[in-house]
XYZ file of C-alpha atoms in Angstrom:
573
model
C 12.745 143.195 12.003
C 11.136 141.596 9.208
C 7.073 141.462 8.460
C 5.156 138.271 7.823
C 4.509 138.315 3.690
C 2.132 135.806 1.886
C 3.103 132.504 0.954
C 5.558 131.849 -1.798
C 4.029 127.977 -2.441
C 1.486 125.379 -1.413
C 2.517 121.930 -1.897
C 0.376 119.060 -0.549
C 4.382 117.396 -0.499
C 5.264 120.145 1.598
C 8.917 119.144 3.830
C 9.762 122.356 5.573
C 13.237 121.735 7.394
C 14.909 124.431 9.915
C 18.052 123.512 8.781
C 21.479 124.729 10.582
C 23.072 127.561 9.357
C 25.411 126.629 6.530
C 29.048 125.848 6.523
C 30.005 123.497 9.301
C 27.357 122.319 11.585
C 29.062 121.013 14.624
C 30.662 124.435 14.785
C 28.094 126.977 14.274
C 25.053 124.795 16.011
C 20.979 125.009 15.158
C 19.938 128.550 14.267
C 19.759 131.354 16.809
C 16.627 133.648 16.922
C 17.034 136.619 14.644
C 17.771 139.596 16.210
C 18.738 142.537 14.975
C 22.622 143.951 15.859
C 24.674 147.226 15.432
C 24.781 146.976 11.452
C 21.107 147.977 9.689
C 18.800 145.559 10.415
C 21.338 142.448 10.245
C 21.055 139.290 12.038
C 23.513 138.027 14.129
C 23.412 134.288 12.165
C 24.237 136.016 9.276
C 27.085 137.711 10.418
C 28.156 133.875 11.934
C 28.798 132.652 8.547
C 31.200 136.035 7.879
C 33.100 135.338 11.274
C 34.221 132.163 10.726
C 35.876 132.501 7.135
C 38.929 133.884 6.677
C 38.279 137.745 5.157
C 41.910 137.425 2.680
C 42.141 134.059 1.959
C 40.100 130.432 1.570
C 37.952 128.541 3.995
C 37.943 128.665 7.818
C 39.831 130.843 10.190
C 40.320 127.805 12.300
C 42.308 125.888 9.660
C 45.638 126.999 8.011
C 49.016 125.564 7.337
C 51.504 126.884 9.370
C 55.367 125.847 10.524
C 55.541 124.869 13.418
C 58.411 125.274 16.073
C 60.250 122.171 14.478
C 59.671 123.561 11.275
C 57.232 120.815 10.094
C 54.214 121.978 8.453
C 51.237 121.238 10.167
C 47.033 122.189 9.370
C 45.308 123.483 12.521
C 41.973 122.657 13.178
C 39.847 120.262 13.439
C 37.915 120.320 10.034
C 39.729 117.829 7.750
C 41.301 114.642 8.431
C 44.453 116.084 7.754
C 44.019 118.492 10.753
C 46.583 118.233 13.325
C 48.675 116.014 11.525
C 52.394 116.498 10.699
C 53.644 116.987 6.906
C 57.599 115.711 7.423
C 58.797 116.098 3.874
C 57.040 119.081 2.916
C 59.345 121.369 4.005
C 61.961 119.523 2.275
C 60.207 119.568 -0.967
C 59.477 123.463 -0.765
C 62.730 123.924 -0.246
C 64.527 121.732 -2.685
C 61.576 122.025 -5.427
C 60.808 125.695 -5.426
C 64.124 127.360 -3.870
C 62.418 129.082 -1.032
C 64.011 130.504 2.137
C 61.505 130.578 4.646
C 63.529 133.229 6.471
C 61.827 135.607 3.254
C 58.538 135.786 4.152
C 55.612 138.316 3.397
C 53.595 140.426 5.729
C 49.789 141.211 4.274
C 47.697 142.949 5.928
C 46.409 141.154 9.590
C 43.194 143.226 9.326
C 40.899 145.131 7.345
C 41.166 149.009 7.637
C 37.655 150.550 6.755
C 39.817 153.641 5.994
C 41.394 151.720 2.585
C 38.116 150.558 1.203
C 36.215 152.971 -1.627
C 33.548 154.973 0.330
C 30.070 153.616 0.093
C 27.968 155.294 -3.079
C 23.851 154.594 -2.256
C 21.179 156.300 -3.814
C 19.537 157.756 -1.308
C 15.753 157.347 -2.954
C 17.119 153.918 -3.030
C 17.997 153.355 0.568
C 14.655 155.216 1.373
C 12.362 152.788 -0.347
C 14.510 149.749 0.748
C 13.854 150.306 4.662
C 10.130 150.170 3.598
C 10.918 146.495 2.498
C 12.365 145.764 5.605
C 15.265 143.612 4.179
C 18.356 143.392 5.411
C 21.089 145.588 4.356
C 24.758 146.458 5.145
C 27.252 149.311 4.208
C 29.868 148.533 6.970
C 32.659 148.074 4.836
C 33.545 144.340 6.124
C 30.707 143.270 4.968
C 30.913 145.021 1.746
C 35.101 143.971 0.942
C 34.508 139.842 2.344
C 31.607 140.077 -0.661
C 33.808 141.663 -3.534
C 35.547 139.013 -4.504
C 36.127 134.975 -5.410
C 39.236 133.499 -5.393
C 41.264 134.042 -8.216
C 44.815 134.401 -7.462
C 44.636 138.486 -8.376
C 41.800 138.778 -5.773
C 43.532 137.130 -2.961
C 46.781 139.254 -3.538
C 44.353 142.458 -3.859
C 43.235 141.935 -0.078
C 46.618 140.840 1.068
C 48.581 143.666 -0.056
C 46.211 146.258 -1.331
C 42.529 146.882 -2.345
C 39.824 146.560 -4.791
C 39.663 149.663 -6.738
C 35.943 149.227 -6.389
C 33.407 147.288 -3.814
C 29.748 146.896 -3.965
C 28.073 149.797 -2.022
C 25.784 147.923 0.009
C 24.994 143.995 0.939
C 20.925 142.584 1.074
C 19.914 139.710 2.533
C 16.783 138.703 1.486
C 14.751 137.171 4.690
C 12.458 134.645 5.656
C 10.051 134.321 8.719
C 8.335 131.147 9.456
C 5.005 131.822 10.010
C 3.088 128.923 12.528
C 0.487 127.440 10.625
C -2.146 125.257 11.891
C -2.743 121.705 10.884
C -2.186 118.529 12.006
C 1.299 118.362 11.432
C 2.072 121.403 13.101
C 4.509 122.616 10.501
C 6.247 126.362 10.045
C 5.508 127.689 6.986
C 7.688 129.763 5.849
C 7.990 132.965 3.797
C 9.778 132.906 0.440
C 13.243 134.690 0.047
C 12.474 134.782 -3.437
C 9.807 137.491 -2.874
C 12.153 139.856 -1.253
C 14.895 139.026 -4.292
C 11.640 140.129 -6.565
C 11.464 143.065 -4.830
C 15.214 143.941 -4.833
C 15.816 144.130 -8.584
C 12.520 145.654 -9.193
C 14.036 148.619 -6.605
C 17.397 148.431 -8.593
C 15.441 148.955 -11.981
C 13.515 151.820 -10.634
C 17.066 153.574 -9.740
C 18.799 152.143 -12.340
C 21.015 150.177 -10.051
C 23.898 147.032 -10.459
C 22.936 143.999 -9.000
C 25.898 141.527 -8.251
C 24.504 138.320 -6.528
C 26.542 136.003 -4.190
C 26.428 132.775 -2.904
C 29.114 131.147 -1.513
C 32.105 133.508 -3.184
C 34.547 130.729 -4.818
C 34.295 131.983 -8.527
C 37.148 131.646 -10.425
C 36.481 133.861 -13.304
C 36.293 137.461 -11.823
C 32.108 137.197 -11.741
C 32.402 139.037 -8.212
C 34.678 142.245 -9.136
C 32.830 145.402 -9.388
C 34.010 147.160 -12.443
C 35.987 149.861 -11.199
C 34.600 152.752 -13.907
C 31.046 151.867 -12.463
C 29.169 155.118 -11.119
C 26.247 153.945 -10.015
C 24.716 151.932 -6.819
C 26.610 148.515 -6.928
C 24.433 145.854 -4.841
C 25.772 142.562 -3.516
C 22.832 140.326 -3.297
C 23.711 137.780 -0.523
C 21.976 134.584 -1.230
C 23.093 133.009 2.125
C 19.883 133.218 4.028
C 18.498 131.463 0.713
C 19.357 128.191 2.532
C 16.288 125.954 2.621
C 15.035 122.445 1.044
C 11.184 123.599 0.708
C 10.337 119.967 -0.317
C 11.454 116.869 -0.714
C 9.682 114.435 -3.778
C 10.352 111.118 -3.106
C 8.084 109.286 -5.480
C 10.015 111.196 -8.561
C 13.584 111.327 -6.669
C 13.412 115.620 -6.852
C 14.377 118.105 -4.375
C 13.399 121.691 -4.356
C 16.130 124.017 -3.141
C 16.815 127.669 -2.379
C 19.303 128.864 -4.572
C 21.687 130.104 -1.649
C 21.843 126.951 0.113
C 25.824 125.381 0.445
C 26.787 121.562 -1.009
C 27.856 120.708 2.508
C 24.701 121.612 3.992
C 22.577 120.263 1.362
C 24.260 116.864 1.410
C 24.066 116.859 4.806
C 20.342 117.657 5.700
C 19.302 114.935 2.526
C 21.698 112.690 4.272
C 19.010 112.282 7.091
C 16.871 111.128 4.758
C 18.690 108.191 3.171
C 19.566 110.983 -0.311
C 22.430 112.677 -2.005
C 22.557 114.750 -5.298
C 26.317 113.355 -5.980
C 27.553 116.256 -6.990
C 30.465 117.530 -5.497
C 32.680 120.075 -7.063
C 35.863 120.861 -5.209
C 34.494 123.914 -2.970
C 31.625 121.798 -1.924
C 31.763 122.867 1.520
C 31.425 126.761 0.383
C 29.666 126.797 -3.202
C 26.168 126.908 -3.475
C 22.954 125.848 -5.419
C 22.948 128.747 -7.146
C 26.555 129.158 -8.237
C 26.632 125.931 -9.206
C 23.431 126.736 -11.688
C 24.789 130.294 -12.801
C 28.462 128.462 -13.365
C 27.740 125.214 -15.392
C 29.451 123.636 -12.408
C 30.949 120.065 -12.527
C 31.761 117.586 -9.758
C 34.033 115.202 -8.929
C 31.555 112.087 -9.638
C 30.131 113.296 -12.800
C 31.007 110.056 -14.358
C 27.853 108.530 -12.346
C 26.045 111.514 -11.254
C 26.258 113.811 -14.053
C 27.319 117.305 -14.761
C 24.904 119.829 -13.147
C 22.806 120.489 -16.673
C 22.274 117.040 -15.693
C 20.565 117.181 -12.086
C 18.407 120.388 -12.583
C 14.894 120.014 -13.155
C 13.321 123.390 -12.804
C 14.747 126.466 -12.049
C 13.515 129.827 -10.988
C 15.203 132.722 -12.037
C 14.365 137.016 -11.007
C 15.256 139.146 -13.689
C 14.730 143.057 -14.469
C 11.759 141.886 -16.791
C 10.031 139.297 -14.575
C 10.348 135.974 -13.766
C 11.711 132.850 -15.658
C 10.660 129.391 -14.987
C 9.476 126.883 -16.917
C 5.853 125.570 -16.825
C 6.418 122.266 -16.491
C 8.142 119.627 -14.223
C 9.305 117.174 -15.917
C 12.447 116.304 -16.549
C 12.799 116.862 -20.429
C 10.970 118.672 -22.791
C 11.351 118.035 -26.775
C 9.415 120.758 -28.244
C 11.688 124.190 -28.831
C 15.161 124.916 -27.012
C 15.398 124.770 -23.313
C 15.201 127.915 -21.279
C 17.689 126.141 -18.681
C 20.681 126.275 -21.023
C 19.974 130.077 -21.429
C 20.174 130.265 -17.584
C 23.157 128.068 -16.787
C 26.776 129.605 -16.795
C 25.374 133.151 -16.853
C 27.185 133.909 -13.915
C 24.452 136.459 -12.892
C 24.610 137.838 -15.227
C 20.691 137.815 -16.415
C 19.300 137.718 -12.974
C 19.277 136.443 -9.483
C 18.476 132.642 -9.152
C 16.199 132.225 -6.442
C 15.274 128.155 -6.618
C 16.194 124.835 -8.169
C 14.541 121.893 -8.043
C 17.220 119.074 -8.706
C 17.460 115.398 -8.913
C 18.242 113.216 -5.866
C 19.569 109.381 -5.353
C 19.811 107.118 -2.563
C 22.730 107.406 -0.831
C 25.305 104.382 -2.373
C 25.665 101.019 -0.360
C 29.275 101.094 -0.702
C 31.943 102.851 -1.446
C 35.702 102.318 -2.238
C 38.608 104.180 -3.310
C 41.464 103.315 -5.558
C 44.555 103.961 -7.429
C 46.820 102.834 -10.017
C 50.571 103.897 -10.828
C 51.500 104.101 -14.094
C 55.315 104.402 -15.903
C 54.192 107.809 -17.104
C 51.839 110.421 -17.944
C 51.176 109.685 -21.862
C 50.286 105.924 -20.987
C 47.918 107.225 -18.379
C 46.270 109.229 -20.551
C 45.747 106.028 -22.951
C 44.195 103.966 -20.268
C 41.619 106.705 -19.307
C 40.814 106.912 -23.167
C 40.325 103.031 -23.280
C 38.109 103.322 -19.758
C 36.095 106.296 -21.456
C 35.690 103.742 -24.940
C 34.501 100.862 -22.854
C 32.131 103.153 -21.083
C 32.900 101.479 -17.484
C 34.290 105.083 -15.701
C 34.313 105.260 -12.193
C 32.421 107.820 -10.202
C 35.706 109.526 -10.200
C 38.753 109.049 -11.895
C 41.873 111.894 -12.081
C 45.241 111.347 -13.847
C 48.456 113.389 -12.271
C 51.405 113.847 -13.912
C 54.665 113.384 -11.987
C 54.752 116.697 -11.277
C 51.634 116.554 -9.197
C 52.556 113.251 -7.950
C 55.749 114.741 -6.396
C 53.695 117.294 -4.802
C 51.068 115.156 -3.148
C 53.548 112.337 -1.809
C 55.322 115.772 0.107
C 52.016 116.058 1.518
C 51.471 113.086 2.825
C 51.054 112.906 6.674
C 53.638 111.713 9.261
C 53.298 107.642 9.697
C 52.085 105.813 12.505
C 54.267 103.335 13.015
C 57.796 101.687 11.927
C 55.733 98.663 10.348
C 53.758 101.167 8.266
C 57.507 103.041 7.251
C 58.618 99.645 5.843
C 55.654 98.632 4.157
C 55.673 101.800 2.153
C 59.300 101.983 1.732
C 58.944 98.102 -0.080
C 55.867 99.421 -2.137
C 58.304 101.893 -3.494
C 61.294 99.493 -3.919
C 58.694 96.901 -6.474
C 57.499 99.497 -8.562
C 60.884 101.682 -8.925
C 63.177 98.758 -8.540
C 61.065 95.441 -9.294
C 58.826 96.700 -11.899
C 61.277 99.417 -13.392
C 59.521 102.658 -13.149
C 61.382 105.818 -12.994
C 60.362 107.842 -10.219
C 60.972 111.138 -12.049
C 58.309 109.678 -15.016
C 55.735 107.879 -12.865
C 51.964 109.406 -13.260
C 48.926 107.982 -11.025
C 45.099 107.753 -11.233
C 43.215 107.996 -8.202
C 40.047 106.207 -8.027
C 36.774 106.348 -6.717
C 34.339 103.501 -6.911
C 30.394 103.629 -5.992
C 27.167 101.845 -6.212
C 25.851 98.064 -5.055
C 28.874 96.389 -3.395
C 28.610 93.209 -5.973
C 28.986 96.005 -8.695
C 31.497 97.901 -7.581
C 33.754 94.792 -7.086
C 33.100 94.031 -10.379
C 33.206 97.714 -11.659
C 36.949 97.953 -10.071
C 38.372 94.375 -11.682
C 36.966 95.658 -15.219
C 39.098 99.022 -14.527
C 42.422 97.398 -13.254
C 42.244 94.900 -15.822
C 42.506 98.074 -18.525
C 44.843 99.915 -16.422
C 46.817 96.725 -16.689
C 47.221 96.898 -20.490
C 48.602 100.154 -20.325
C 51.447 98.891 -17.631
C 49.470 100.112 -14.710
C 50.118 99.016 -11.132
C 47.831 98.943 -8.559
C 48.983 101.347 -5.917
C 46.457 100.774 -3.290
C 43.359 102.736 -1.652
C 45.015 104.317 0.605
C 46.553 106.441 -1.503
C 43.296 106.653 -3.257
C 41.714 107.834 -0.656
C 44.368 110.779 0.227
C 44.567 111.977 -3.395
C 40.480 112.815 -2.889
C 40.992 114.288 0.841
C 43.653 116.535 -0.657
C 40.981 117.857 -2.945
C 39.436 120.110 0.234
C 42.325 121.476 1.890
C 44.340 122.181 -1.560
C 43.694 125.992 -1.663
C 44.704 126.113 1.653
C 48.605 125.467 0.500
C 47.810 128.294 -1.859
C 47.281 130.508 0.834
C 50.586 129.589 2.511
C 52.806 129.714 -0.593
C 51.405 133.162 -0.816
C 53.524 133.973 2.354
C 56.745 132.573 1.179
C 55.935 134.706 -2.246
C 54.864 131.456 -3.878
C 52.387 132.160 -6.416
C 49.921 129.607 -6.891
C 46.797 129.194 -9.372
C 45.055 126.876 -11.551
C 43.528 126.382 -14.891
C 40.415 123.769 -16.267
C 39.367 122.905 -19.325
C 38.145 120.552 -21.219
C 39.844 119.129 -24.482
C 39.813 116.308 -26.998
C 41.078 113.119 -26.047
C 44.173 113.244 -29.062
C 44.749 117.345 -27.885
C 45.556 116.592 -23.995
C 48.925 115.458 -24.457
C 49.755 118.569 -26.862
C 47.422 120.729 -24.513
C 49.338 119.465 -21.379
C 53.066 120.504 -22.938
C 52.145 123.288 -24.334
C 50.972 124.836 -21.404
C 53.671 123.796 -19.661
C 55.738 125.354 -22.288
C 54.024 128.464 -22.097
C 54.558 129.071 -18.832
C 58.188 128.511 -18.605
C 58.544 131.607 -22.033
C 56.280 133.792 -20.374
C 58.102 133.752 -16.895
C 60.969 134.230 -18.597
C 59.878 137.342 -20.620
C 58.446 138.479 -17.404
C 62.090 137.389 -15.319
C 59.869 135.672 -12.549
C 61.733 132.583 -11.360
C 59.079 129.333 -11.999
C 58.116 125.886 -11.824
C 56.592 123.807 -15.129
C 53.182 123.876 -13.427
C 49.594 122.968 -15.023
C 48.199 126.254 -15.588
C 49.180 130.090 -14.293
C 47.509 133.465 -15.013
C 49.975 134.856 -16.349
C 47.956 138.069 -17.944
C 46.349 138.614 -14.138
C 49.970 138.848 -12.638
C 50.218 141.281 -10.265
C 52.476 144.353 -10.898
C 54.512 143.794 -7.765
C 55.534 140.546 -8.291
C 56.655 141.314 -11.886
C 58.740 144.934 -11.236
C 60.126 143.234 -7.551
C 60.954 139.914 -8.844
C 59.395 138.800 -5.289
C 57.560 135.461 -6.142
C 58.120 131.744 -7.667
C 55.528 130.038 -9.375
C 54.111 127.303 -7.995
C 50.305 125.749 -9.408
C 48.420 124.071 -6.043
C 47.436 120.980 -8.196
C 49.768 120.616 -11.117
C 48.621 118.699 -14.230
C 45.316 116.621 -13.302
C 43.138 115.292 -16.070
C 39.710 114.279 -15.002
C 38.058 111.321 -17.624
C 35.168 113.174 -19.304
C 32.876 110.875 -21.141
């Protein structure tokens, strides 16, 4: 068990929240007691979070496409508003887009065999002075493979048909204990989880250890792979009992955060209090505080919200020489450069980030979604420009090509009713027929529209009245609205294609506004010449890895190329 330490801060604005263990609340429930289980002095909440996701592959063990005995595809689960519902021409386009026989279909690995993972490496001096601390620690070799990885295509295929070459050696959880303190408003006060991170590199400097740290694991750039010619002690610092908002500032609109805590949860628990943050990066329901910090993260309403360098106001950062954090809490500082741009997109580089204080806004009185066809994907492109020069961008705006378009209409869920078949069957026969757009050329901008309800109204007519100029149709908010609810189940269809030997994987960047179109065919064009050099049978897709390709798929000739989103552009202002 864990020992009561000193107090980490002393507010006189004070909120301390128990809040529910991370991920999905109506699943997982309020937070049991700790107690200790079979693994070294691990907690059985922690181990909740591990149970639930899937160990080789993304999200929830609950929720995964599937065919089912009709040979529709289907999402189990009752997560996402997609769950349980029918896809009746995804099959079709699978089949007819891609060339795949579902009769050819992979076997990976149902379960992890402790006997394939590297053995543990600890220094024992190490291990010796860390049960002193009293901090939670793992070398069960679940524990250590679900935290050696994000989810880069290469990973995934690594713990579906092989292994890591290396893993870290052990996992820490730093704790907390709330301590009863007496006052008149009865509060908990707890511990901070930053003291026991202090404490962990200042251990891993003494033996000259690696420190890796962790939140949510969704990286996309390889921060989570342990090199594999690394001899010493590699640590995986597990951030996920980092999960608290310590206070809440309502007079100056901050929140101060522990570094480990999810987007889902932290929208959630501000959401009692009338709040948001706004930002909301596609793994929302996984990433963290701190990953979004350490990665430079954007979301999907930057436009109004802004980037992440935007929100943070303070952070708090343990590194092998001490502590960074600046001195004061305002929001801005003019004198010398700022030590937050040193911190942000380090990928942990530098240190473990332990706390973030970050901007909060009431949550919007109204919300609407949108979208807008247009004849193709260069016209699109010159609307978004024109939106971006007026300066009157949505909270969210994202351009498909046709490509992408294709691939979300196959996605779209079985209708409800015969009246709802004919409406969209005459929606399609005005804009193809009536309006003359070619279905194999047609691009389309989802929208997403927030704020006071008199604004937005007026916010969307200044929009359509642009997207008009460049020959764009409205195309209504339902379709709006799906294009934004595919965002959360998308690598999910990744993890399926990988069992038809579909490859799928994704690219972002940012560009220019006259380099997208270029950037956009060349890719495309680069793809096609290095599948063909490599004889892999492909797709024109947005973006795939070709240099992380894995050496089955090349010498077997195994897998198509598929990308899970195609070409999206997402205005940048």
């Amino acid at each position: 068990g864990n020992t009561s330490r000193g107090s980490g801060t002393g507010r006189s604005r004070l909120l301390v929240e128990e809040p529910d263990v991370g991920l999905d609340p109506t699943t997982l429930g309020s937070r049991p007691e700790p107690k200790a289980d079979h693994r070294s002095n691990i907690y059985l909440f922690i181990i909740t979070r591990q149970e639930v996701m899937k160990w080789n592959g993304w999200g929830y063990n609950d929720s995964k496409f599937f065919f089912n005995k009709k040979g529709q595809v289907e999402l189990t689960g009752k997560r996402y508003p997609l769950s349980g519902m029918i896809l009746p021409t995804f099959k079709d386009w699978i089949q007819n887009t891609l060339g795949v026989s579902l009769e050819h279909k992979t076997t990976s690995k149902a379960s992890l065999n402790p006997s394939d993972t590297p053995p543990s490496i600890v220094n024992e001096d190490f291990l010796h002075d860390l049960k002193e601390t009293n901090i939670s620690y793992s070398q069960e070799a679940d524990d250590r493979v679900f935290r050696a990885h994000g989810h880069c295509l290469h990973e995934i295929f690594l713990l579906r048909e092989g292994m890591f070459q290396r893993i870290p050696d052990i996992v820490l959880w730093p704790n907390f204990i709330c301590i009863p303190v007496i006052n008149l408003f009865s509060l908990f006060f707890p511990t901070a989880c930053h003291d026991d991170v202090v404490k962990i590199v200042n251990l891993a400097c003494k033996y000259n250890l690696c420190i890796i740290p962790i939140g949510g694991g969704t990286s996309v750039s390889y921060g989570l792979m342990c090199p594999a010619d690394e001899t010493r002690t590699i640590i995986s610092l597990d951030t996920s009992q980092m999960n608290r908002i310590l206070w809440v500032d309502e007079n100056n609109l901050t929140a101060h955060v522990e570094a480990g805590i999810t987007g889902q949860e932290l929208e959630r628990q501000l959401k009692e209090s009338g709040y948001c943050t706004g930002h909301e990066p596609d793994s929302l329901e996984f990433s963290t505080v701190g990953g979004w910090v350490s990665t430079r993260a954007s979301g999907m309403k930057k436009n109004i919200y802004g980037n992440i360098e935007d929100l943070v106001v303070h952070i708090k950062m343990v590194t092998p020489r001490g502590i960074i954090e600046k001195s004061c809490q305002g929001p801005r500082m003019s004198t010398g450069p700022d030590i937050h741009h040193f911190i942000m997109g380090s990928e942990g580089t530098l240190g473990v980030i332990t706390e973030a204080t970050i901007k909060i806004r009431p949550i919007p009185e109204y919300q609407k979604y949108g979208s807008v066809a247009f004849p193709n994907f260069e016209q699109g492109v010159a609307c978004l420009r024109e939106i971006a020069k007026q300066r009157c961008a949505p909270a969210s705006i994202r351009l498909m090509d046709n490509q992408q378009f294709q691939f979300g209409h196959a996605l779209k869920p079985q209708v409800s009713s015969i009246f709802t078949s004919f409406l969209d069957g005459l929606k399609k026969f005005y804009i193809t027929k009536f309006k003359g757009f070619d279905p194999n050329q047609l691009a389309v901008a989802t929208l997403l529209f927030e704020g006071d309800r008199e604004k937005v109204l007026q916010h969307e007519k200044q929009v359509y009245d642009i997207a008009a100029k460049f020959g764009g149709l409205a195309a209504g908010e339902d379709n709006g609205q799906r294009g934004y609810l595919l965002t959360y189940v998308i690598a999910y269809i990744r993890d399926l294609g990988l069992e038809y030997y579909v490859l799928g994987e994704s690219f972002e960047t940012s560009a220019p506004w006259d380099r997208v179109v270029d950037l956009c065919r060349n890719v495309k064009e680069r793809i096609t010449r290095e599948c063909k050099e490599k004889e892999i049978c492909q797709t024109c897709v947005e973006a795939l890895d070709h240099s992380r390709f894995p050496e089955k798929a090349a010498e077997e000739d195994h897998y198509i190329t598929l990308l899970k989103s195609f070409f999206q552009l997402s205005l940048w202002l």
